[in-house]
Coordinates of C-alpha atoms in Angstrom, one line a residue:
X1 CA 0.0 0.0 0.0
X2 CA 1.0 3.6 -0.5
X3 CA 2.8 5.3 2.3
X4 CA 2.6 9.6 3.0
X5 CA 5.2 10.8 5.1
X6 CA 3.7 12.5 8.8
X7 CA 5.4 14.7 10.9
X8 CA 4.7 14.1 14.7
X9 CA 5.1 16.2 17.7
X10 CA 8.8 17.9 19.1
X11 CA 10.3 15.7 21.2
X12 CA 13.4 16.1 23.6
X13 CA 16.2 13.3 22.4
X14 CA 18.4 11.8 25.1
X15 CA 20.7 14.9 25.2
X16 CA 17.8 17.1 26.5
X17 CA 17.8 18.7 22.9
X18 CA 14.4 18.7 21.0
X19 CA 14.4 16.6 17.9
X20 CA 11.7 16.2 14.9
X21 CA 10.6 12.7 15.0
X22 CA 9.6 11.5 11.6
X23 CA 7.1 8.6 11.4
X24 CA 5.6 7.2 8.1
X25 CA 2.0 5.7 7.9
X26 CA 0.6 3.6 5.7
X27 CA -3.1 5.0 4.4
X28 CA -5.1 3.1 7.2
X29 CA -2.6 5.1 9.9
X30 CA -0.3 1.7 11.1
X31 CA 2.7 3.5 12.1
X32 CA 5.9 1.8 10.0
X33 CA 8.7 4.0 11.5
X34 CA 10.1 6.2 13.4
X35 CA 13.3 8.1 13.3
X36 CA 15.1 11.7 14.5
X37 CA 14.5 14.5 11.8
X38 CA 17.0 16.9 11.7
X39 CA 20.3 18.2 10.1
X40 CA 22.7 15.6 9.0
X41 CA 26.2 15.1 10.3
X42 CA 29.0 16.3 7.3
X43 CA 30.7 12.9 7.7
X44 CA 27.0 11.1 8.1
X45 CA 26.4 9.4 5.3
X46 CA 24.7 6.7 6.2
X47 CA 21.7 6.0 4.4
X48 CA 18.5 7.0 6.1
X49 CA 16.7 3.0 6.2
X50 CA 20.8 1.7 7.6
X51 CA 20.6 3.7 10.8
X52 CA 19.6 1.0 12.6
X53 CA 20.5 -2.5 13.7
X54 CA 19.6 -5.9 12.9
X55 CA 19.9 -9.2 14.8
X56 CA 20.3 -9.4 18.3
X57 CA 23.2 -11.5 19.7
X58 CA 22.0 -15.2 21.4
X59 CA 20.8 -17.3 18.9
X60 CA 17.9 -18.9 21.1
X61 CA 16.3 -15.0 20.1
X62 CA 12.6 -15.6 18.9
X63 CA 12.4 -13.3 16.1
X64 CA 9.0 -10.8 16.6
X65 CA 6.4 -11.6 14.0
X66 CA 5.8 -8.2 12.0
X67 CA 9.1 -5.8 11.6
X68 CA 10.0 -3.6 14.2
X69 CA 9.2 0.6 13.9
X70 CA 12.5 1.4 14.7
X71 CA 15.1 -1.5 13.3
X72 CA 16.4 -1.4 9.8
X73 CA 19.2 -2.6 7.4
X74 CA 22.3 -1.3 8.4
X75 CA 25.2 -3.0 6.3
X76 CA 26.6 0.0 4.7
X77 CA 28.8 1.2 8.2
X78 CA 29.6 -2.2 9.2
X79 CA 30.5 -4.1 5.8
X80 CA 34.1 -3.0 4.9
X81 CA 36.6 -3.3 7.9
X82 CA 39.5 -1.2 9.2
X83 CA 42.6 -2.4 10.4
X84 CA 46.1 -1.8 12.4
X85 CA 49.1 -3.9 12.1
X86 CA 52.3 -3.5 14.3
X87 CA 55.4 -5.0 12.8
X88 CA 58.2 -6.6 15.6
X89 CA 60.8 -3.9 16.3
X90 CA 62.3 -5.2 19.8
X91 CA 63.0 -1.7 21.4
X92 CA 61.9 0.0 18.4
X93 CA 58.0 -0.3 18.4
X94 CA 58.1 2.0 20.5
X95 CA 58.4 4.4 17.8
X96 CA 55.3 2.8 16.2
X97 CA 53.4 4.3 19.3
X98 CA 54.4 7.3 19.0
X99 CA 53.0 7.6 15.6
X100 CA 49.9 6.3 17.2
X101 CA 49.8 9.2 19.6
X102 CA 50.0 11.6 17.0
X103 CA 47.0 10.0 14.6
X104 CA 45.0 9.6 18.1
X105 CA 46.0 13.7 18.9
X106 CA 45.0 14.2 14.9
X107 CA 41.8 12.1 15.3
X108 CA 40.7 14.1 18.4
X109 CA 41.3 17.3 16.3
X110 CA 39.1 15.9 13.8
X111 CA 36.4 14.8 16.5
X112 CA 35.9 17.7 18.1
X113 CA 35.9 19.9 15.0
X114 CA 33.3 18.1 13.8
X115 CA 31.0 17.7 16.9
X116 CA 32.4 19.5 20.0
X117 CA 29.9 17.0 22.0
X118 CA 32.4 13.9 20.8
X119 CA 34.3 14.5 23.8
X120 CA 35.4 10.8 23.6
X121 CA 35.5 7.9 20.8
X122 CA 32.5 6.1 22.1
X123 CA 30.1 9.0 21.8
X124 CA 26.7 8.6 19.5
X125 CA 24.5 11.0 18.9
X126 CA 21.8 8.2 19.3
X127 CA 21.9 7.3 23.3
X128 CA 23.9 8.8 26.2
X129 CA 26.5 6.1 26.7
X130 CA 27.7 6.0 30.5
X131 CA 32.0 6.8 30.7
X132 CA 33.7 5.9 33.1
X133 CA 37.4 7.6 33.9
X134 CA 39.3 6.4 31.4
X135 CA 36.9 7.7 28.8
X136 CA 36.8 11.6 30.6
X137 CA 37.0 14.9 28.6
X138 CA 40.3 16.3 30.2
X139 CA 43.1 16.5 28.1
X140 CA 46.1 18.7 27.0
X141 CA 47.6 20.3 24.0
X142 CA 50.7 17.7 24.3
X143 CA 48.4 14.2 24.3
X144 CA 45.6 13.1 22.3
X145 CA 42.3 12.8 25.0
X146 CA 42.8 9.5 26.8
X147 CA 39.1 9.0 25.8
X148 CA 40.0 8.9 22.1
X149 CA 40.8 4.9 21.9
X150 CA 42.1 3.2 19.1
X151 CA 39.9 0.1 19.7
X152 CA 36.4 2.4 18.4
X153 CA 38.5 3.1 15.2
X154 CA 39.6 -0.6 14.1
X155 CA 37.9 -3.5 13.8
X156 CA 40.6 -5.4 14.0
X157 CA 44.2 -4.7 15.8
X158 CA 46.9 -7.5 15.1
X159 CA 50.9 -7.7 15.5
X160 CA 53.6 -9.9 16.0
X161 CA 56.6 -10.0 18.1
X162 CA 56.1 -6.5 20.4
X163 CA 54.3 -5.5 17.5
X164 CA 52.0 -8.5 18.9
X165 CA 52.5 -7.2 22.4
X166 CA 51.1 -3.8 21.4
X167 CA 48.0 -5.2 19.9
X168 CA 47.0 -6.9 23.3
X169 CA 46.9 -3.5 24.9
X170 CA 45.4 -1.9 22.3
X171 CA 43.2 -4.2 21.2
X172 CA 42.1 -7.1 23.8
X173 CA 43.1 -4.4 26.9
X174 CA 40.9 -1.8 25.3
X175 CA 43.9 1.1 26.5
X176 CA 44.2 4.8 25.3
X177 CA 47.9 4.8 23.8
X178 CA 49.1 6.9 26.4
X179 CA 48.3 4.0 29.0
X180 CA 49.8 1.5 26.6
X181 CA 52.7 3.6 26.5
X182 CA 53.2 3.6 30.1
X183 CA 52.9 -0.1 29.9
X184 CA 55.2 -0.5 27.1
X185 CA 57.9 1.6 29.4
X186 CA 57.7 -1.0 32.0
X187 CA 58.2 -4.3 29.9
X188 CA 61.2 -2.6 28.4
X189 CA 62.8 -2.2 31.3
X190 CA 62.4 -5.8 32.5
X191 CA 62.4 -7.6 29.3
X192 CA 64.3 -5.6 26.5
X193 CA 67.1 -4.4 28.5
X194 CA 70.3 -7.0 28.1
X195 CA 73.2 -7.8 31.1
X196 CA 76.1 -5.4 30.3
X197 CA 78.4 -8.4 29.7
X198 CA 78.6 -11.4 27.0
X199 CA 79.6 -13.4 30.1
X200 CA 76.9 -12.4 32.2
X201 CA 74.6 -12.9 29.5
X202 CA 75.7 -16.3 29.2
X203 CA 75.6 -17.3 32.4
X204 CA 71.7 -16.1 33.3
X205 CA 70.3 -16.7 29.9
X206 CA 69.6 -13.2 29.9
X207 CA 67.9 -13.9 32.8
X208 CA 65.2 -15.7 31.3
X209 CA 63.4 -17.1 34.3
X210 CA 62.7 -13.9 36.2
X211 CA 62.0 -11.7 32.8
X212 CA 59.7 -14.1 31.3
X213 CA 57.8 -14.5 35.1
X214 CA 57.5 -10.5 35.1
X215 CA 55.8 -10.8 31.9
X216 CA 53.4 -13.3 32.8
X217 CA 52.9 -11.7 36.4
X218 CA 52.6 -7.9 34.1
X219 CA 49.6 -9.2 31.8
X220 CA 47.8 -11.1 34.9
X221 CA 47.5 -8.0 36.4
X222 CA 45.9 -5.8 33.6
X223 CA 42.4 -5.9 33.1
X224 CA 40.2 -4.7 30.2
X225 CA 38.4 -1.9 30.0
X226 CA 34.9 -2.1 29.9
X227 CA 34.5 -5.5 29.7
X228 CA 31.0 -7.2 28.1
X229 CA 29.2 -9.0 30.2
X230 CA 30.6 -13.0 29.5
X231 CA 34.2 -11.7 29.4
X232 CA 36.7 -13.6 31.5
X233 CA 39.1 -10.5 32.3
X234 CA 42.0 -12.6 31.9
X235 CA 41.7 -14.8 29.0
X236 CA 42.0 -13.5 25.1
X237 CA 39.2 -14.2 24.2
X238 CA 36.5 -11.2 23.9
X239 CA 33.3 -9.9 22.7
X240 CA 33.3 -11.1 19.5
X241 CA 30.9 -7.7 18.2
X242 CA 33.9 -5.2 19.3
X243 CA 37.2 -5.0 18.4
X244 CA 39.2 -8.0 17.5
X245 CA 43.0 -9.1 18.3
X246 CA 45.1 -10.9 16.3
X247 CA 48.7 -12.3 17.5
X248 CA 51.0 -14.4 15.5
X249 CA 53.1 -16.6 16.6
X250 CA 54.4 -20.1 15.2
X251 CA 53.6 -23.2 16.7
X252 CA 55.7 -25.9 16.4
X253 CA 55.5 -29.9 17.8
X254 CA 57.7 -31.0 20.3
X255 CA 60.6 -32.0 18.6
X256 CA 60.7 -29.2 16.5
X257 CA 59.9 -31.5 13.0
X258 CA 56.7 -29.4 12.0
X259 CA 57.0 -26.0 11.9
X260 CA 53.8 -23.3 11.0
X261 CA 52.7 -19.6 11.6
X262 CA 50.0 -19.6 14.1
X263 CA 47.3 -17.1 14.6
X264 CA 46.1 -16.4 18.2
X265 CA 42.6 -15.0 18.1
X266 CA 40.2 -13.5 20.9
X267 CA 37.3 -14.9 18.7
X268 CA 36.2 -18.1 17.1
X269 CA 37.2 -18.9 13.4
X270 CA 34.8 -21.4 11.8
X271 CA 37.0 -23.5 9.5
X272 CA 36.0 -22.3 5.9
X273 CA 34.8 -25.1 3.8
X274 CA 34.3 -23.2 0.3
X275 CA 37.1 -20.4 0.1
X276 CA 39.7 -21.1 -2.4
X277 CA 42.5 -19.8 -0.2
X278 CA 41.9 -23.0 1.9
X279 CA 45.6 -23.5 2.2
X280 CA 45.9 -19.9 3.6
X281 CA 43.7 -20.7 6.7
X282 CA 45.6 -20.6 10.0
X283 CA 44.5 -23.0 12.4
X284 CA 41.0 -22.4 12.4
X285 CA 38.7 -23.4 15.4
X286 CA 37.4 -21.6 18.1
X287 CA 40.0 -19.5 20.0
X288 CA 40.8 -21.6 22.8
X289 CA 41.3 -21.0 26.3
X290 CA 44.4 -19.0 26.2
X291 CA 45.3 -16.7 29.0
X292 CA 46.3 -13.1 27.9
X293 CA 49.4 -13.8 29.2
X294 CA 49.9 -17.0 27.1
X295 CA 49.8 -15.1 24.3
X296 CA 51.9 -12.3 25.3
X297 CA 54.7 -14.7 26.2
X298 CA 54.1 -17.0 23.2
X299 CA 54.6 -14.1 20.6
X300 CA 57.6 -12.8 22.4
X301 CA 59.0 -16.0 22.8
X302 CA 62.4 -14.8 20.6
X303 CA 65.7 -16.0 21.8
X304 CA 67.1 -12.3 22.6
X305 CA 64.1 -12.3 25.3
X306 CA 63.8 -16.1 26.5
X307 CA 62.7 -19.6 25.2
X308 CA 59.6 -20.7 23.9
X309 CA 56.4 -21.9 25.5
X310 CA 54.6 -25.0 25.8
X311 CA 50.5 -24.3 25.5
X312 CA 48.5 -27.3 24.9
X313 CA 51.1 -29.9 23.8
X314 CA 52.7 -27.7 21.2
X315 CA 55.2 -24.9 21.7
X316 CA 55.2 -21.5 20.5
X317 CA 57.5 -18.9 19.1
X318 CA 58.2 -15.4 17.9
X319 CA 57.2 -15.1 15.0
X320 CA 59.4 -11.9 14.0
X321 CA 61.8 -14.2 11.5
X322 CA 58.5 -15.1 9.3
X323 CA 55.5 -12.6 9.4
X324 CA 57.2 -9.7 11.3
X325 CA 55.0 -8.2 9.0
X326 CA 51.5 -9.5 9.7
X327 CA 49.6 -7.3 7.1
X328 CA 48.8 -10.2 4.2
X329 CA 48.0 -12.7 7.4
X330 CA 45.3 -10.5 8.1
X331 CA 44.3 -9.7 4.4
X332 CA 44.0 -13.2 4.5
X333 CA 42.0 -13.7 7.5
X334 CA 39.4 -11.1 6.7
X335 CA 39.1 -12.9 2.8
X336 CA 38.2 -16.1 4.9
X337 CA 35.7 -14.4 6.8
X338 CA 34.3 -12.9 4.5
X339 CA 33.3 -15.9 2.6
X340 CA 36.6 -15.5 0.3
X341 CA 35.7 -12.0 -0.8
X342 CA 38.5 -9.4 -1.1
X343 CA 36.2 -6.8 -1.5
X344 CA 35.9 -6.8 2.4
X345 CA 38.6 -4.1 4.0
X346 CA 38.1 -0.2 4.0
X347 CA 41.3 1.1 5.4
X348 CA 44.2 -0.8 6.5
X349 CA 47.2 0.9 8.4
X350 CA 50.4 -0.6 9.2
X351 CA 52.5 0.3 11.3
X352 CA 56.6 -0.4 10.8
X353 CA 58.8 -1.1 14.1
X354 CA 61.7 1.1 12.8
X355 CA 62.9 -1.2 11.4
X356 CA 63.3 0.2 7.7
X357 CA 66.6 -0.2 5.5
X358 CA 67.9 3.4 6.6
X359 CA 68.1 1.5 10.1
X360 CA 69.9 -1.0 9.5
X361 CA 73.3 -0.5 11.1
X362 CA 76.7 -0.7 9.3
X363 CA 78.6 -3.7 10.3
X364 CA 81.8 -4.7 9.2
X365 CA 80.7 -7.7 7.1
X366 CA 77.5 -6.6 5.6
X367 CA 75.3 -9.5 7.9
X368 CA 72.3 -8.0 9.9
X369 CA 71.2 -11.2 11.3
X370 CA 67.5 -11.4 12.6
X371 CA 67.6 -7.1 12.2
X372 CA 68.2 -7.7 8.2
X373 CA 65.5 -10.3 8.2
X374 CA 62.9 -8.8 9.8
X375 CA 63.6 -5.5 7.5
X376 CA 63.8 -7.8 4.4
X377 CA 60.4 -9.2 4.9
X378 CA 58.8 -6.2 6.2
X379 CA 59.8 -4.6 2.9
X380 CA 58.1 -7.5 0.4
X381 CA 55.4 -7.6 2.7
X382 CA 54.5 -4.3 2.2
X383 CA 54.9 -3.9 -1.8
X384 CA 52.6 -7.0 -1.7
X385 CA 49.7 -5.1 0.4
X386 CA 50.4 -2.3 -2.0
X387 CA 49.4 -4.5 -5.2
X388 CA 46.3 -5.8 -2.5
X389 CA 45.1 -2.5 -2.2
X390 CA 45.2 -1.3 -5.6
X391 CA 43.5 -4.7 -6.8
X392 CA 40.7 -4.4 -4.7
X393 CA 40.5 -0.1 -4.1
X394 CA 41.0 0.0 0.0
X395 CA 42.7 2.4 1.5
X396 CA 46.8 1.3 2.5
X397 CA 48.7 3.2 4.8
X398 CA 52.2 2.4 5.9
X399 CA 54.0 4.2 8.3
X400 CA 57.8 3.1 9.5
X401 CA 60.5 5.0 10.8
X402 CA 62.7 4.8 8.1
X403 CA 66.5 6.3 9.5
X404 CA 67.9 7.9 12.4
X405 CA 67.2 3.8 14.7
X406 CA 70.7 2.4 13.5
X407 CA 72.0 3.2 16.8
X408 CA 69.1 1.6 18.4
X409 CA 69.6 -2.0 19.2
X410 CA 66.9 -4.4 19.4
X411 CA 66.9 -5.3 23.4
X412 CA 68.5 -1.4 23.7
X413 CA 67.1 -0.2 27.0
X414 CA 69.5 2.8 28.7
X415 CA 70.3 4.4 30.8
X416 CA 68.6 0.8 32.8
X417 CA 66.6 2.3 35.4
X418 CA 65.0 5.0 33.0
X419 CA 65.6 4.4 29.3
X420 CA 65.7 8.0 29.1
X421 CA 68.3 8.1 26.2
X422 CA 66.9 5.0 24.4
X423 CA 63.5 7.2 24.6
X424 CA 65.2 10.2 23.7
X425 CA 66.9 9.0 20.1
X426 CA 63.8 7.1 19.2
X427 CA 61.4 10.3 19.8
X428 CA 64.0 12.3 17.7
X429 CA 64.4 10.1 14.9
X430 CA 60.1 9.8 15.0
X431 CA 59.3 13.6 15.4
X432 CA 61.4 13.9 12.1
X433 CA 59.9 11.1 10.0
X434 CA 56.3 12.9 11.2
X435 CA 57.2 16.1 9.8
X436 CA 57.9 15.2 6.7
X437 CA 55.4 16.6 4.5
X438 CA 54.4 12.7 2.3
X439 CA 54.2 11.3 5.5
X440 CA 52.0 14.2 7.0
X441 CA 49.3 14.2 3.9
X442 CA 49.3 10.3 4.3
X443 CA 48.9 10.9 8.4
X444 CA 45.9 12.9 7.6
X445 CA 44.2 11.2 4.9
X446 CA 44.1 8.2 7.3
X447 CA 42.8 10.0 10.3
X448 CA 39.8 11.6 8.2
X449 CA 39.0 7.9 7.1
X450 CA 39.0 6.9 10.5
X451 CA 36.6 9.7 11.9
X452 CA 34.3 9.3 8.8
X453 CA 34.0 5.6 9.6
X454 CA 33.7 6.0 13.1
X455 CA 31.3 8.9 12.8
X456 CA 29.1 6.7 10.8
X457 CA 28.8 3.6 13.1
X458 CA 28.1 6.1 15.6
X459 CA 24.6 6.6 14.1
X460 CA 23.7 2.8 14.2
X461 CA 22.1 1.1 17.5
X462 CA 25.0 -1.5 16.5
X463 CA 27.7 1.2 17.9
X464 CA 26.5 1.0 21.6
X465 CA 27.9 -2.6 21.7
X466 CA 30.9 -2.2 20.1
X467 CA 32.0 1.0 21.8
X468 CA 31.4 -0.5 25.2
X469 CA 30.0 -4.1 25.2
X470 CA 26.5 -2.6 26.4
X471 CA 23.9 -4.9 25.8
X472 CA 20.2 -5.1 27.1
X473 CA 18.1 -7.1 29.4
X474 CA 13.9 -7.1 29.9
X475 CA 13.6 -4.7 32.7
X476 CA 9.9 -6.3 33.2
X477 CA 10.0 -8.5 36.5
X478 CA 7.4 -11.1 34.9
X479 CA 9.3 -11.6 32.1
X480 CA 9.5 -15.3 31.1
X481 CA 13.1 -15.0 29.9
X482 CA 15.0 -12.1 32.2
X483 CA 18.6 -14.0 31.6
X484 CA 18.4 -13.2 27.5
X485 CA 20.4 -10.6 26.5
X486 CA 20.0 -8.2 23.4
X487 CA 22.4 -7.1 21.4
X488 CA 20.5 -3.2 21.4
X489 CA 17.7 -1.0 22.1
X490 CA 15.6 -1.9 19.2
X491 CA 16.1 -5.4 20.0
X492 CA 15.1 -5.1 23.6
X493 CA 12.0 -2.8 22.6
X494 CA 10.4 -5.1 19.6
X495 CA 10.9 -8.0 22.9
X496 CA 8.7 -5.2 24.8
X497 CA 6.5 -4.5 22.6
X498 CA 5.7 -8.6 21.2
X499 CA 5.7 -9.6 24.7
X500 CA 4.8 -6.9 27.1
X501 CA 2.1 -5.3 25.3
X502 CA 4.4 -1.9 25.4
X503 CA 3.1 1.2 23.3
X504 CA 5.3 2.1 20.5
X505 CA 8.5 4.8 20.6
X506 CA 6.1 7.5 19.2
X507 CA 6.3 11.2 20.4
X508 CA 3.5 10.2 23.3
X509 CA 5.3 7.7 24.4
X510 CA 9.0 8.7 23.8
X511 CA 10.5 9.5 27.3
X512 CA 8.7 6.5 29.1
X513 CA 10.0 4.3 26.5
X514 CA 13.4 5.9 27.0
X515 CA 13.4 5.3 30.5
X516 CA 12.2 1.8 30.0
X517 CA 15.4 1.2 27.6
X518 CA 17.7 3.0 29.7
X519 CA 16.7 0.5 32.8
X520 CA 17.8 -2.7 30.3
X521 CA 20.7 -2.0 29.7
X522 CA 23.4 -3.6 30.8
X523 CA 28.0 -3.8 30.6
X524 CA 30.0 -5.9 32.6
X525 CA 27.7 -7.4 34.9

């Protein structure tokens, strides 16, 4: 039947502002939907009918039997992913945080330009989403907003070596770079730092023992922020509907006769039974019960740091010799995800771990050992993404340090009790390669994609659970099913409506509703 488009009363949206809200009937007056009318965003251009999200989470869900007023088809945010790779660097990734902070301090410029109400990465213009601390508004003009967080910008965050160890706090910790600096600091000092002596170094195996049990006892005691409600704070595994964390490592049997990259995951990988890449697939499965330590130690696991590790009945090594570069794993990982489609990635960044050819240092025989071949397969690495991304029109960005680290070493970490001049030379040699004006225009174009994306998500019901695991429970005490969970709002209120007999989310009926929703939801609990 024909439809004609009636405007309804003003009512107040969840920011206290008044909004238009826009409901179409058909000719008998059913209401079909309701949505805010007002002035689009500049980066909002998400298609009226894809504001709004689909499925809700458990599968046990008994779909409602007529279509929702408020939930529509929402691919176009969500389709094409973005994605952060850390190359290994030893000492050196540090540098490839630093160029984090300066796309997070550029990203917040963009934010708050935009919308001066974004005072933090999770923010929607749809719902009030509660912060907590670590998500406040205070900030400097010398660090990007600790609310800003790299996991509301990438879908995915994966690494290898420290690159790997990066992409745990990033990614499965959920920290502001700042934080993960800070974090970073400490595991230098204990782990990267060598004895001063060849002899001492050969008599404590670098000390092995007590560096590797400061790791472990390190990552025990870090939790996630904000974690979704089935979370186990200390294992890898996570909420599959935020951001995800990749770690490579290899695995190898026992007595070292089979040896193959591995990819740790914090979410399940259903073994693809169609894709043509079928050799490609890491070890699918689901992910396991690794602890977030496990992992830390098994993609660290080089020999300048200590030995491998045993998980499982297989052991596990760094994997910086063979993927120190884990951009085409991921390229990979997303195809097989996808259903073998290529078509699936938006913006991939990847960050180098200054380890670039201008950082190679001059030795007297022309051998760079591991240093030479991480930098060698870093480099093919990367001219093979560049082909990727041309085949199949995403957006590449690579960003390395590429001179002023030869004087770095690896497992550099001095003076020991501060690092102060190991920090010192790598910030120098990064505040010049960030100045450059190629690697500025490159800086920004990627920060602009970022915010667009992020901006648009932002206006589905979808973002809620990915910014901070929200999800939503019946509030109604006779409910026949109080323990299901919904993945958002809409979800929750077609439950109401089909089983409560609850009036619609029409201007009448707008701030009980509101309150009603607000009561459902539900984080960490």
């Amino acid at each position: 039947m024909g439809t004609a488009s009636v405007r309804e009363d003003s009512s107040p949206n969840e920011h206290g502002k008044a909004v238009q809200l826009e409901s179409k009937k058909d000719v008998n007056g059913s209401a079909k939907i309701l949505r805010p009318h007002g002035p689009v965003h500049r980066f909002s251009n998400v298609p009226e009918k894809e504001m709004y999200p689909e499925q809700p989470l458990e599968a046990n869900y008994t779909p409602i039997t007529e279509p929702s007023i408020g939930t529509f088809d929402e691919d176009s945010p969500w389709a094409k992913k973005t994605i952060l790779c850390l190359d290994g660097g030893g000492v050196r990734g540090y540098s490839s945080l630093l160029i984090l902070r300066a796309l997070m301090k550029e990203i917040q410029t963009l934010e708050r330009s935009e919308d001066p109400n974004a005072i933090s990465s999770a923010y929607s213009p749809l719902v009030n989403l509660p912060l907590e601390n670590s998500l406040d508004s205070t900030s400097n003009d010398n660090k990007p907003n600790p609310g800003y967080l790299p996991c509301h910008y990438f879908d995915y965050i994966a690494g290898t070596s420290t690159g790997g160890l990066i992409a745990i706090l990033l990614g499965r910790l959920r920290m502001s770079v700042d934080k993960a600096i800070e974090e970073y600091e400490m595991l230098s000092a204990k782990v990267f730092e060598a004895p001063p002596s060849r002899l001492k170094r050969s008599w404590t195996k670098y000390n092995s023992i007590a560096r590797r049990e400061y790791l472990r006892e390190h990552f025990e005691s870090m939790r996630p922020m904000r974690p979704s409600y089935f979370e186990k704070s200390h294992q890898f595994k996570s909420d599959p509907f935020r951001c995800r964390t990749i770690v490579c490592s290899i695995k190898s049997t026992k007595n070292k006769d089979f040896q193959t990259p591995f990819l740790f995951r914090s979410y399940d990988h259903i073994k693809n039974a169609v894709s043509p890449n079928i050799i490609l697939e890491r070890n699918p499965s689901d992910s396991h019960a690794f602890e977030i330590w496990q992992v830390a130690r098994a993609t660290s696991a080089a020999p300048s740091y200590f030995g491998s590790i045993n998980l499982f009945d297989d052991r596990y090594y760094d994997a910086a010799e063979d993927i120190n570069n884990p951009s085409l794993e991921v390229i990979n990982e997303i195809s097989l995800i996808s259903g073998g489609s290529h078509d699936a990635i938006d913006v991939l960044l990847s960050i180098g771990g200054g380890n670039a050819h201008g950082n190679m240092p001059k030795t007297k025989f022309g051998g760079g050992g591991l240093l030479q071949e991480m930098t060698t397969i870093s480099a093919v690495v990367h001219d093979r993404v560049t082909s990727e991304s041309k085949a199949h029109f995403f957006a590449y960005h690579r960003l390395d340090v590429e001179e002023g680290l030869q004087d770095v070493g690896l497992i550099e970490w001095k003076p020991k009790s501060s690092g102060a001049r190991t920090i010192k030379r790598i910030k120098d040699a990064t505040d010049r390669y960030l100045r450059r004006a190629d690697v500025r225009s490159q800086f920004l174009q990627c920060a602009e994609a970022l915010v667009r994306k992020r901006t648009q998500r932002a206006q589905t019901m979808r973002w809620e659970c990915f910014a901070i695991g929200t999800r939503y429970k019946c509030p109604e005490k006779d409910c026949p099913s109080p323990n299901e969970r919904y993945q958002n709002r809409n979800s929750l209120m077609d439950h109401l409506r089909m089983q409560h007999d609850h009036a619609p989310l029409d201007a009448e009926h707008f701030e009980e509703m509101q309150t009603l929703l607000d009561k459902g939801r539900t984080c960490s609990d």
